[in-house]
Amino acid sequence: MTPIYLHTPALLRLARSHKAKFFIQFGGQGNSFLPELRILYSKWPELQEYFQVAFEAVQAIMRRPDVQEDLHVHYPYGFALQNWLEQRDVPPTPYLFTSPISFTGTQITQLAYVYLLNARGFHINEILSHTRAVTGHSQGMQSALALALGKENNDFLELMSGFTQWFGVAGYLMQKTYGIAKLEEEIIRESTEMDRQPPTPMCVISGPEEKQLQEYIDKFNQNKKLPEIEIALFNGPTLFVLSGDPLHLFRFRQRHLQIWKQHKWTWNYLDVSAPFHRKGFISHAVDLIIHDNVARFFPYRGSDLRLPLISYYDGSNFQQKGELAPLMIQTLAERQLYWIKAIHPLFTDPDITHILDLGPGKISALLTKSLLRDPAPEMISVTGSTGIKKILQE
């Protein structure tokens, strides 16, 4: 049972007096969820029931016959989340960034923040009444949608359990569809010498303008049956993420290394295990997921949302859509991300005074701040020693 907390956070009092309006955003994959989740697990007794439900949902995923058959391929270190939070049998860090693990762990972390706010007096329905819109960066859209449904207490726990299974299976099926990228030792060695990293299916680039970068990509893809690499995420005027097979990204990097050095542009491979936000590689997984039995946990339509959920693909409002299950999976698997479109209410709604970033990490907070002009709404990130305290302070 959710603890009853009688004190009202100062930020909520400000909203009640019509002096604050919120925009809420969630981060995406590529962040390390485990350190934050470990703090939430050890520090906040209000989350005890939440974690018990989360552990049971993870166990339900692991009991699936197809998952059992693929344990040695996609879950070689298992998924003993409670052990990991208690510093027991923690797997290697790269394993935590694989889709079957990170999809599940990231969402559990984000929704733990939501549940904690509710338990500490910042009730979900009241949050929504003072919030103009919500969005998520990449997989953060899933948690944004969960918040927008406006569930509280036991209803929220039931929702979280279903969403954990739905999204955890989605991560597993996407990874199964793409497979496990295998690179020759020589490629790994050369990449490590160039960038101190082995290649992965996505990389972040800072420096070139979009037109310039697209020209390099078009030349690289020339005479190929399908584009080998594409711009998948448009995070800023000169900040992009490429998506493709790790070998193709490595070859592109190798070909343009001197240009990058000349302009002092940056190149960093992301901690992901599949090429998201582009068609081709994992498109087949969309049908597998929406026709899987786990889709029963995601029966929602746009009309079920309590506030605008903003698409990072075209800036549209998910409240105006029909079935959300196929849309959510297509958005993550196949559709490009334009962050400026996701946060457009910050440019059009002068009443928004605060941006609440519900993690994990601070990447989405930094991206949003880089696009805003002064005077801008105050950014409050839950990540870090003061973040959640600033939202909850009385």
mmCIF file of C-alpha atoms in Angstrom:
data_model
loop_
_atom_site.group_PDB
_atom_site.id
_atom_site.type_symbol
_atom_site.label_atom_id
_atom_site.label_comp_id
_atom_site.label_asym_id
_atom_site.label_seq_id
_atom_site.Cartn_x
_atom_site.Cartn_y
_atom_site.Cartn_z
ATOM 1 C CA MET A 1 0.000 0.000 0.000
ATOM 2 C CA THR A 2 1.312 3.437 -0.915
ATOM 3 C CA PRO A 3 2.408 5.467 2.161
ATOM 4 C CA ILE A 4 0.315 8.533 2.952
ATOM 5 C CA TYR A 5 2.456 11.664 2.896
ATOM 6 C CA LEU A 6 0.852 14.722 4.386
ATOM 7 C CA HIS A 7 3.293 17.456 3.368
ATOM 8 C CA THR A 8 3.029 19.419 0.137
ATOM 9 C CA PRO A 9 6.136 20.119 -1.964
ATOM 10 C CA ALA A 10 6.848 23.828 -2.468
ATOM 11 C CA LEU A 11 6.836 23.443 -6.240
ATOM 12 C CA LEU A 12 3.326 22.053 -6.079
ATOM 13 C CA ARG A 13 2.185 24.914 -3.857
ATOM 14 C CA LEU A 14 3.570 27.281 -6.471
ATOM 15 C CA ALA A 15 1.545 25.528 -9.169
ATOM 16 C CA ARG A 16 -1.602 25.650 -7.062
ATOM 17 C CA SER A 17 -1.217 29.403 -6.778
ATOM 18 C CA HIS A 18 -1.044 29.607 -10.601
ATOM 19 C CA LYS A 19 2.636 30.591 -10.545
ATOM 20 C CA ALA A 20 4.026 27.431 -12.146
ATOM 21 C CA LYS A 21 3.248 25.258 -15.173
ATOM 22 C CA PHE A 22 5.273 22.215 -16.125
ATOM 23 C CA PHE A 23 6.659 20.474 -19.187
ATOM 24 C CA ILE A 24 7.831 16.927 -18.420
ATOM 25 C CA GLN A 25 10.380 14.925 -20.369
ATOM 26 C CA PHE A 26 12.030 11.503 -20.051
ATOM 27 C CA GLY A 27 15.446 10.451 -21.326
ATOM 28 C CA GLY A 28 16.243 7.476 -23.534
ATOM 29 C CA GLN A 29 18.646 4.588 -23.928
ATOM 30 C CA GLY A 30 22.377 5.066 -23.851
ATOM 31 C CA ASN A 31 22.205 6.134 -20.185
ATOM 32 C CA SER A 32 23.292 3.817 -17.395
ATOM 33 C CA PHE A 33 20.127 3.099 -15.405
ATOM 34 C CA LEU A 34 21.610 0.876 -12.692
ATOM 35 C CA PRO A 35 23.382 3.488 -10.494
ATOM 36 C CA GLU A 36 20.226 5.616 -10.288
ATOM 37 C CA LEU A 37 17.966 2.648 -9.706
ATOM 38 C CA ARG A 38 20.292 1.419 -6.948
ATOM 39 C CA ILE A 39 19.979 4.769 -5.151
ATOM 40 C CA LEU A 40 16.192 4.683 -5.456
ATOM 41 C CA TYR A 41 16.130 1.112 -4.142
ATOM 42 C CA SER A 42 18.318 1.792 -1.115
ATOM 43 C CA LYS A 43 17.227 5.290 -0.148
ATOM 44 C CA TRP A 44 13.450 5.481 -0.463
ATOM 45 C CA PRO A 45 11.353 3.046 1.650
ATOM 46 C CA GLU A 46 8.251 4.374 -0.123
ATOM 47 C CA LEU A 47 9.357 2.350 -3.137
ATOM 48 C CA GLN A 48 9.425 -1.044 -1.432
ATOM 49 C CA GLU A 49 6.139 -2.257 -2.947
ATOM 50 C CA TYR A 50 7.034 -0.738 -6.290
ATOM 51 C CA PHE A 51 10.243 -2.733 -6.494
ATOM 52 C CA GLN A 52 8.551 -5.951 -5.480
ATOM 53 C CA VAL A 53 6.105 -5.566 -8.361
ATOM 54 C CA ALA A 54 8.962 -4.675 -10.722
ATOM 55 C CA PHE A 55 10.964 -7.770 -9.730
ATOM 56 C CA GLU A 56 7.926 -9.984 -10.327
ATOM 57 C CA ALA A 57 7.376 -8.418 -13.771
ATOM 58 C CA VAL A 58 10.996 -9.116 -14.742
ATOM 59 C CA GLN A 59 10.620 -12.706 -13.582
ATOM 60 C CA ALA A 60 7.505 -13.037 -15.745
ATOM 61 C CA ILE A 61 9.561 -12.032 -18.785
ATOM 62 C CA MET A 62 12.256 -14.548 -17.928
ATOM 63 C CA ARG A 63 9.709 -17.380 -17.663
ATOM 64 C CA ARG A 64 8.597 -17.002 -21.291
ATOM 65 C CA PRO A 65 9.386 -20.186 -23.271
ATOM 66 C CA ASP A 66 11.068 -18.230 -26.087
ATOM 67 C CA VAL A 67 13.195 -16.287 -23.610
ATOM 68 C CA GLN A 68 14.173 -19.547 -21.898
ATOM 69 C CA GLU A 69 15.303 -20.947 -25.244
ATOM 70 C CA ASP A 70 17.385 -17.825 -25.934
ATOM 71 C CA LEU A 71 18.956 -17.372 -22.496
ATOM 72 C CA HIS A 72 22.448 -18.219 -23.725
ATOM 73 C CA VAL A 73 22.145 -15.723 -26.603
ATOM 74 C CA HIS A 74 20.289 -12.698 -25.258
ATOM 75 C CA TYR A 75 20.398 -13.199 -21.465
ATOM 76 C CA PRO A 76 23.779 -14.866 -20.834
ATOM 77 C CA TYR A 77 24.042 -13.176 -17.426
ATOM 78 C CA GLY A 78 20.352 -13.569 -16.592
ATOM 79 C CA PHE A 79 18.249 -10.724 -15.245
ATOM 80 C CA ALA A 80 18.533 -10.917 -11.454
ATOM 81 C CA LEU A 81 17.664 -7.262 -10.979
ATOM 82 C CA GLN A 82 17.310 -7.428 -7.202
ATOM 83 C CA ASN A 83 20.745 -9.013 -6.874
ATOM 84 C CA TRP A 84 22.247 -6.298 -9.046
ATOM 85 C CA LEU A 85 20.669 -3.572 -6.930
ATOM 86 C CA GLU A 86 22.157 -5.223 -3.843
ATOM 87 C CA GLN A 87 25.615 -5.371 -5.471
ATOM 88 C CA ARG A 88 25.501 -9.128 -5.981
ATOM 89 C CA ASP A 89 26.466 -10.897 -9.219
ATOM 90 C CA VAL A 90 26.484 -7.639 -11.198
ATOM 91 C CA PRO A 91 27.098 -8.376 -14.905
ATOM 92 C CA PRO A 92 29.621 -6.556 -17.119
ATOM 93 C CA THR A 93 28.573 -3.007 -17.979
ATOM 94 C CA PRO A 94 28.107 -3.624 -21.738
ATOM 95 C CA TYR A 95 25.486 -6.259 -20.916
ATOM 96 C CA LEU A 96 23.390 -3.650 -19.113
ATOM 97 C CA PHE A 97 23.128 -1.646 -22.350
ATOM 98 C CA THR A 98 21.707 -4.504 -24.445
ATOM 99 C CA SER A 99 18.107 -3.914 -25.503
ATOM 100 C CA PRO A 100 16.501 -6.756 -23.478
ATOM 101 C CA ILE A 101 18.058 -5.333 -20.305
ATOM 102 C CA SER A 102 18.179 -1.567 -20.891
ATOM 103 C CA PHE A 103 14.609 -1.271 -22.201
ATOM 104 C CA THR A 104 13.332 -2.845 -19.008
ATOM 105 C CA GLY A 105 15.746 -1.251 -16.550
ATOM 106 C CA THR A 106 15.437 2.261 -17.938
ATOM 107 C CA GLN A 107 11.654 2.196 -17.802
ATOM 108 C CA ILE A 108 11.614 0.789 -14.252
ATOM 109 C CA THR A 109 13.930 3.634 -13.218
ATOM 110 C CA GLN A 110 11.830 6.355 -14.823
ATOM 111 C CA LEU A 111 8.538 5.074 -13.474
ATOM 112 C CA ALA A 112 10.113 4.709 -10.018
ATOM 113 C CA TYR A 113 10.611 8.477 -10.034
ATOM 114 C CA VAL A 114 6.959 8.968 -10.986
ATOM 115 C CA TYR A 115 5.779 6.611 -8.228
ATOM 116 C CA LEU A 116 8.050 8.315 -5.697
ATOM 117 C CA LEU A 117 6.657 11.744 -6.547
ATOM 118 C CA ASN A 118 3.149 10.417 -6.031
ATOM 119 C CA ALA A 119 4.094 8.782 -2.720
ATOM 120 C CA ARG A 120 5.720 11.978 -1.437
ATOM 121 C CA GLY A 121 2.763 14.278 -2.004
ATOM 122 C CA PHE A 122 3.261 15.226 -5.660
ATOM 123 C CA HIS A 123 0.224 13.212 -6.768
ATOM 124 C CA ILE A 124 0.133 12.144 -10.393
ATOM 125 C CA ASN A 125 -3.284 13.539 -11.196
ATOM 126 C CA GLU A 126 -2.324 16.890 -9.734
ATOM 127 C CA ILE A 127 0.969 16.842 -11.642
ATOM 128 C CA LEU A 128 -1.011 16.358 -14.831
ATOM 129 C CA SER A 129 -3.384 19.190 -14.004
ATOM 130 C CA HIS A 130 -0.416 21.589 -13.870
ATOM 131 C CA THR A 131 1.453 20.100 -16.856
ATOM 132 C CA ARG A 132 1.044 21.409 -20.388
ATOM 133 C CA ALA A 133 2.655 18.490 -22.226
ATOM 134 C CA VAL A 134 4.964 15.506 -21.854
ATOM 135 C CA THR A 135 7.459 13.818 -24.176
ATOM 136 C CA GLY A 136 10.335 11.363 -24.166
ATOM 137 C CA HIS A 137 13.657 11.041 -25.935
ATOM 138 C CA SER A 138 13.627 7.761 -27.887
ATOM 139 C CA GLN A 139 12.471 4.988 -25.531
ATOM 140 C CA GLY A 140 11.522 7.650 -22.970
ATOM 141 C CA MET A 141 8.262 8.023 -24.922
ATOM 142 C CA GLN A 142 7.087 4.798 -23.301
ATOM 143 C CA SER A 143 7.409 6.221 -19.780
ATOM 144 C CA ALA A 144 5.945 9.538 -20.925
ATOM 145 C CA LEU A 145 2.894 7.662 -22.154
ATOM 146 C CA ALA A 146 2.594 5.815 -18.846
ATOM 147 C CA LEU A 147 2.546 9.127 -16.984
ATOM 148 C CA ALA A 148 0.013 10.626 -19.398
ATOM 149 C CA LEU A 149 -2.463 7.839 -18.587
ATOM 150 C CA GLY A 150 -2.857 9.361 -15.107
ATOM 151 C CA LYS A 151 -2.849 6.152 -13.030
ATOM 152 C CA GLU A 152 -2.114 6.325 -9.306
ATOM 153 C CA ASN A 153 -1.265 3.979 -6.413
ATOM 154 C CA ASN A 154 -2.275 0.348 -7.060
ATOM 155 C CA ASP A 155 -3.539 1.201 -10.547
ATOM 156 C CA PHE A 156 -0.119 2.620 -11.323
ATOM 157 C CA LEU A 157 1.616 -0.501 -9.988
ATOM 158 C CA GLU A 158 -0.571 -2.669 -12.202
ATOM 159 C CA LEU A 159 0.220 -0.449 -15.165
ATOM 160 C CA MET A 160 3.944 -0.535 -14.407
ATOM 161 C CA SER A 161 3.926 -4.333 -14.204
ATOM 162 C CA GLY A 162 2.221 -4.644 -17.572
ATOM 163 C CA PHE A 163 4.401 -1.979 -19.191
ATOM 164 C CA THR A 164 7.553 -3.644 -17.855
ATOM 165 C CA GLN A 165 6.574 -6.935 -19.456
ATOM 166 C CA TRP A 166 5.404 -5.287 -22.686
ATOM 167 C CA PHE A 167 8.500 -3.171 -23.147
ATOM 168 C CA GLY A 168 10.918 -5.786 -21.863
ATOM 169 C CA VAL A 169 9.608 -8.266 -24.431
ATOM 170 C CA ALA A 170 9.794 -5.540 -27.089
ATOM 171 C CA GLY A 171 13.488 -5.067 -26.320
ATOM 172 C CA TYR A 172 14.057 -8.808 -26.493
ATOM 173 C CA LEU A 173 12.225 -9.247 -29.811
ATOM 174 C CA MET A 174 13.980 -6.258 -31.383
ATOM 175 C CA GLN A 175 17.345 -7.673 -30.370
ATOM 176 C CA LYS A 176 16.367 -11.137 -31.577
ATOM 177 C CA THR A 177 15.323 -9.687 -34.935
ATOM 178 C CA TYR A 178 18.569 -7.764 -35.371
ATOM 179 C CA GLY A 179 20.815 -10.427 -33.861
ATOM 180 C CA ILE A 180 24.145 -9.961 -32.124
ATOM 181 C CA ALA A 181 26.646 -7.897 -34.068
ATOM 182 C CA LYS A 182 29.964 -9.705 -34.453
ATOM 183 C CA LEU A 183 33.094 -7.914 -35.573
ATOM 184 C CA GLU A 184 36.526 -9.184 -36.451
ATOM 185 C CA GLU A 185 39.219 -8.550 -33.871
ATOM 186 C CA GLU A 186 41.112 -6.404 -36.364
ATOM 187 C CA ILE A 187 38.101 -4.067 -36.740
ATOM 188 C CA ILE A 188 37.744 -3.775 -32.976
ATOM 189 C CA ARG A 189 41.459 -3.056 -32.626
ATOM 190 C CA GLU A 190 41.466 -0.364 -35.322
ATOM 191 C CA SER A 191 38.356 1.282 -33.916
ATOM 192 C CA THR A 192 39.807 1.303 -30.427
ATOM 193 C CA GLU A 193 42.972 2.929 -31.740
ATOM 194 C CA MET A 194 40.914 5.618 -33.512
ATOM 195 C CA ASP A 195 38.249 6.291 -30.901
ATOM 196 C CA ARG A 196 39.085 4.226 -27.810
ATOM 197 C CA GLN A 197 35.819 2.370 -28.455
ATOM 198 C CA PRO A 198 34.685 -0.665 -30.421
ATOM 199 C CA PRO A 199 31.978 0.077 -33.003
ATOM 200 C CA THR A 200 28.315 -0.150 -31.999
ATOM 201 C CA PRO A 201 25.125 0.253 -34.111
ATOM 202 C CA MET A 202 24.745 3.961 -33.332
ATOM 203 C CA CYS A 203 27.102 6.898 -32.866
ATOM 204 C CA VAL A 204 26.740 10.526 -31.886
ATOM 205 C CA ILE A 205 28.380 13.206 -34.031
ATOM 206 C CA SER A 206 28.953 16.812 -33.047
ATOM 207 C CA GLY A 207 30.216 19.523 -35.375
ATOM 208 C CA PRO A 208 29.051 19.288 -38.981
ATOM 209 C CA GLU A 209 25.887 20.953 -40.221
ATOM 210 C CA GLU A 210 23.109 18.670 -41.416
ATOM 211 C CA LYS A 211 23.548 19.408 -45.139
ATOM 212 C CA GLN A 212 27.264 18.774 -44.980
ATOM 213 C CA LEU A 213 26.874 15.527 -43.050
ATOM 214 C CA GLN A 214 24.132 14.292 -45.379
ATOM 215 C CA GLU A 215 26.404 14.822 -48.396
ATOM 216 C CA TYR A 216 29.046 12.549 -46.866
ATOM 217 C CA ILE A 217 26.407 9.936 -46.069
ATOM 218 C CA ASP A 218 24.881 10.051 -49.561
ATOM 219 C CA LYS A 219 28.278 9.455 -51.141
ATOM 220 C CA PHE A 220 28.958 6.575 -48.767
ATOM 221 C CA ASN A 221 25.567 4.979 -49.523
ATOM 222 C CA GLN A 222 25.922 5.508 -53.290
ATOM 223 C CA ASN A 223 25.248 2.403 -55.413
ATOM 224 C CA LYS A 224 24.115 0.457 -52.352
ATOM 225 C CA LYS A 225 20.838 -1.480 -52.579
ATOM 226 C CA LEU A 226 19.733 0.013 -49.262
ATOM 227 C CA PRO A 227 21.276 2.891 -47.270
ATOM 228 C CA GLU A 228 23.940 1.446 -45.002
ATOM 229 C CA ILE A 229 23.903 4.360 -42.575
ATOM 230 C CA GLU A 230 21.376 7.118 -41.915
ATOM 231 C CA ILE A 231 20.903 10.087 -39.650
ATOM 232 C CA ALA A 232 18.535 8.720 -37.026
ATOM 233 C CA LEU A 233 18.449 11.434 -34.372
ATOM 234 C CA PHE A 234 18.513 15.181 -34.948
ATOM 235 C CA ASN A 235 19.385 16.465 -31.477
ATOM 236 C CA GLY A 236 20.506 19.946 -32.495
ATOM 237 C CA PRO A 237 21.745 22.039 -35.447
ATOM 238 C CA THR A 238 25.149 20.312 -35.346
ATOM 239 C CA LEU A 239 24.413 17.311 -33.115
ATOM 240 C CA PHE A 240 23.278 14.045 -34.704
ATOM 241 C CA VAL A 241 23.161 10.306 -34.188
ATOM 242 C CA LEU A 242 23.894 7.895 -37.021
ATOM 243 C CA SER A 243 22.319 4.443 -37.143
ATOM 244 C CA GLY A 244 23.504 1.360 -39.028
ATOM 245 C CA ASP A 245 25.473 -1.834 -38.815
ATOM 246 C CA PRO A 246 28.604 -1.340 -36.661
ATOM 247 C CA LEU A 247 30.875 -2.389 -39.518
ATOM 248 C CA HIS A 248 29.335 0.193 -41.851
ATOM 249 C CA LEU A 249 29.666 2.930 -39.252
ATOM 250 C CA PHE A 250 33.294 1.966 -38.740
ATOM 251 C CA ARG A 251 33.964 2.118 -42.494
ATOM 252 C CA PHE A 252 32.302 5.548 -42.712
ATOM 253 C CA ARG A 253 34.386 6.742 -39.785
ATOM 254 C CA GLN A 254 37.554 5.349 -41.321
ATOM 255 C CA ARG A 255 36.882 7.040 -44.662
ATOM 256 C CA HIS A 256 36.233 10.467 -43.115
ATOM 257 C CA LEU A 257 38.699 10.392 -40.231
ATOM 258 C CA GLN A 258 40.944 13.138 -41.593
ATOM 259 C CA ILE A 259 37.966 15.420 -42.283
ATOM 260 C CA TRP A 260 36.809 14.955 -38.697
ATOM 261 C CA LYS A 261 40.280 15.750 -37.374
ATOM 262 C CA GLN A 262 40.614 18.808 -39.617
ATOM 263 C CA HIS A 263 37.351 20.328 -38.347
ATOM 264 C CA LYS A 264 37.767 19.013 -34.782
ATOM 265 C CA TRP A 265 34.367 17.355 -34.916
ATOM 266 C CA THR A 266 33.573 14.652 -32.377
ATOM 267 C CA TRP A 267 32.531 11.028 -32.874
ATOM 268 C CA ASN A 268 31.368 8.707 -30.078
ATOM 269 C CA TYR A 269 29.743 5.301 -30.342
ATOM 270 C CA LEU A 270 26.626 4.951 -28.200
ATOM 271 C CA ASP A 271 26.068 2.193 -25.668
ATOM 272 C CA VAL A 272 23.289 0.447 -27.609
ATOM 273 C CA SER A 273 23.016 -3.024 -29.131
ATOM 274 C CA ALA A 274 20.732 -2.420 -32.146
ATOM 275 C CA PRO A 275 20.271 0.314 -34.794
ATOM 276 C CA PHE A 276 17.103 2.151 -33.786
ATOM 277 C CA HIS A 277 15.161 4.935 -35.529
ATOM 278 C CA ARG A 278 15.588 3.675 -39.074
ATOM 279 C CA LYS A 279 13.795 1.238 -41.325
ATOM 280 C CA GLY A 280 15.191 -2.112 -42.298
ATOM 281 C CA PHE A 281 17.177 -3.695 -39.516
ATOM 282 C CA ILE A 282 14.472 -4.288 -36.915
ATOM 283 C CA SER A 283 11.289 -3.432 -38.822
ATOM 284 C CA HIS A 284 10.123 -7.055 -38.724
ATOM 285 C CA ALA A 285 10.033 -6.860 -34.936
ATOM 286 C CA VAL A 286 7.137 -4.369 -35.056
ATOM 287 C CA ASP A 287 4.669 -7.022 -36.221
ATOM 288 C CA LEU A 288 6.096 -9.607 -33.827
ATOM 289 C CA ILE A 289 5.591 -7.319 -30.847
ATOM 290 C CA ILE A 290 2.087 -6.036 -31.577
ATOM 291 C CA HIS A 291 0.844 -9.581 -32.297
ATOM 292 C CA ASP A 292 2.558 -11.138 -29.287
ATOM 293 C CA ASN A 293 0.433 -12.099 -26.277
ATOM 294 C CA VAL A 294 2.277 -9.431 -24.262
ATOM 295 C CA ALA A 295 0.423 -6.755 -26.279
ATOM 296 C CA ARG A 296 -2.561 -7.364 -23.989
ATOM 297 C CA PHE A 297 -0.806 -5.060 -21.528
ATOM 298 C CA PHE A 298 -0.964 -2.199 -24.038
ATOM 299 C CA PRO A 299 -4.588 -1.742 -25.141
ATOM 300 C CA TYR A 300 -4.455 2.047 -25.087
ATOM 301 C CA ARG A 301 -5.643 4.606 -27.600
ATOM 302 C CA GLY A 302 -4.866 8.283 -27.932
ATOM 303 C CA SER A 303 -8.171 9.159 -26.285
ATOM 304 C CA ASP A 304 -6.952 7.474 -23.066
ATOM 305 C CA LEU A 305 -4.212 10.066 -22.552
ATOM 306 C CA ARG A 306 -4.871 12.773 -19.985
ATOM 307 C CA LEU A 307 -2.550 15.393 -21.486
ATOM 308 C CA PRO A 308 -0.682 16.013 -24.752
ATOM 309 C CA LEU A 309 2.057 13.493 -25.506
ATOM 310 C CA ILE A 310 4.311 15.081 -28.124
ATOM 311 C CA SER A 311 5.854 12.987 -30.906
ATOM 312 C CA TYR A 312 9.562 13.439 -31.527
ATOM 313 C CA TYR A 313 9.024 12.445 -35.152
ATOM 314 C CA ASP A 314 6.601 15.130 -36.318
ATOM 315 C CA GLY A 315 5.578 17.093 -33.210
ATOM 316 C CA SER A 316 2.016 15.735 -33.298
ATOM 317 C CA ASN A 317 -0.085 15.002 -30.232
ATOM 318 C CA PHE A 318 -0.620 11.298 -29.506
ATOM 319 C CA GLN A 319 -4.019 12.158 -28.036
ATOM 320 C CA GLN A 320 -5.197 12.516 -31.627
ATOM 321 C CA LYS A 321 -4.070 9.010 -32.625
ATOM 322 C CA GLY A 322 -5.925 5.706 -32.557
ATOM 323 C CA GLU A 323 -4.225 2.515 -31.385
ATOM 324 C CA LEU A 324 -0.993 3.386 -29.653
ATOM 325 C CA ALA A 325 0.769 -0.004 -29.525
ATOM 326 C CA PRO A 326 1.918 -0.136 -33.165
ATOM 327 C CA LEU A 327 2.640 3.596 -33.164
ATOM 328 C CA MET A 328 4.889 3.376 -30.101
ATOM 329 C CA ILE A 329 6.935 0.488 -31.470
ATOM 330 C CA GLN A 330 7.207 1.994 -34.964
ATOM 331 C CA THR A 331 8.279 5.299 -33.453
ATOM 332 C CA LEU A 332 11.163 3.693 -31.598
ATOM 333 C CA ALA A 333 12.195 1.148 -34.205
ATOM 334 C CA GLU A 334 11.784 3.031 -37.483
ATOM 335 C CA ARG A 335 11.107 6.748 -37.128
ATOM 336 C CA GLN A 336 13.694 9.475 -36.919
ATOM 337 C CA LEU A 337 13.895 11.663 -33.853
ATOM 338 C CA TYR A 338 13.797 15.457 -34.137
ATOM 339 C CA TRP A 339 14.189 16.739 -30.590
ATOM 340 C CA ILE A 340 13.233 20.302 -31.491
ATOM 341 C CA LYS A 341 9.799 18.978 -32.535
ATOM 342 C CA ALA A 342 9.367 17.034 -29.297
ATOM 343 C CA ILE A 343 9.869 20.130 -27.156
ATOM 344 C CA HIS A 344 7.999 22.629 -29.339
ATOM 345 C CA PRO A 345 5.553 23.569 -26.513
ATOM 346 C CA LEU A 346 8.515 25.246 -24.805
ATOM 347 C CA PHE A 347 8.646 27.711 -27.701
ATOM 348 C CA THR A 348 4.906 28.252 -28.095
ATOM 349 C CA ASP A 349 3.523 28.197 -24.544
ATOM 350 C CA PRO A 350 4.739 31.178 -22.486
ATOM 351 C CA ASP A 351 3.028 29.847 -19.342
ATOM 352 C CA ILE A 352 5.492 26.966 -18.912
ATOM 353 C CA THR A 353 7.812 27.890 -16.030
ATOM 354 C CA HIS A 354 9.560 24.585 -15.230
ATOM 355 C CA ILE A 355 10.860 21.581 -17.148
ATOM 356 C CA LEU A 356 10.913 18.386 -15.095
ATOM 357 C CA ASP A 357 13.384 15.873 -16.526
ATOM 358 C CA LEU A 358 12.777 12.392 -15.119
ATOM 359 C CA GLY A 359 16.003 10.777 -16.252
ATOM 360 C CA PRO A 360 17.862 8.596 -16.289
ATOM 361 C CA GLY A 361 20.999 10.637 -16.672
ATOM 362 C CA LYS A 362 21.059 14.251 -17.783
ATOM 363 C CA ILE A 363 21.467 13.906 -21.540
ATOM 364 C CA SER A 364 17.885 14.883 -22.384
ATOM 365 C CA ALA A 365 18.077 17.822 -19.978
ATOM 366 C CA LEU A 366 21.265 19.066 -21.625
ATOM 367 C CA LEU A 367 19.816 18.637 -25.125
ATOM 368 C CA THR A 368 16.746 20.673 -24.249
ATOM 369 C CA LYS A 369 18.754 23.432 -22.558
ATOM 370 C CA SER A 370 21.021 23.704 -25.609
ATOM 371 C CA LEU A 371 18.002 24.476 -27.819
ATOM 372 C CA LEU A 372 16.304 27.041 -25.587
ATOM 373 C CA ARG A 373 16.687 30.776 -25.686
ATOM 374 C CA ASP A 374 16.809 33.042 -22.628
ATOM 375 C CA PRO A 375 14.673 33.606 -20.732
ATOM 376 C CA ALA A 376 13.931 29.874 -20.571
ATOM 377 C CA PRO A 377 11.886 27.767 -18.164
ATOM 378 C CA GLU A 378 13.829 26.418 -15.194
ATOM 379 C CA MET A 379 15.202 22.910 -15.782
ATOM 380 C CA ILE A 380 14.982 20.484 -12.863
ATOM 381 C CA SER A 381 16.519 17.057 -13.392
ATOM 382 C CA VAL A 382 15.840 14.223 -10.954
ATOM 383 C CA THR A 383 19.336 12.854 -11.571
ATOM 384 C CA GLY A 384 22.007 13.706 -9.051
ATOM 385 C CA SER A 385 22.101 14.390 -5.333
ATOM 386 C CA THR A 386 19.900 17.492 -5.394
ATOM 387 C CA GLY A 387 17.524 16.819 -8.281
ATOM 388 C CA ILE A 388 14.716 14.804 -6.739
ATOM 389 C CA LYS A 389 15.090 16.762 -3.480
ATOM 390 C CA LYS A 390 14.483 20.019 -5.325
ATOM 391 C CA ILE A 391 11.179 18.730 -6.667
ATOM 392 C CA LEU A 392 10.115 17.295 -3.312
ATOM 393 C CA GLN A 393 11.389 20.012 -0.953
ATOM 394 C CA GLU A 394 8.675 21.461 1.265
#
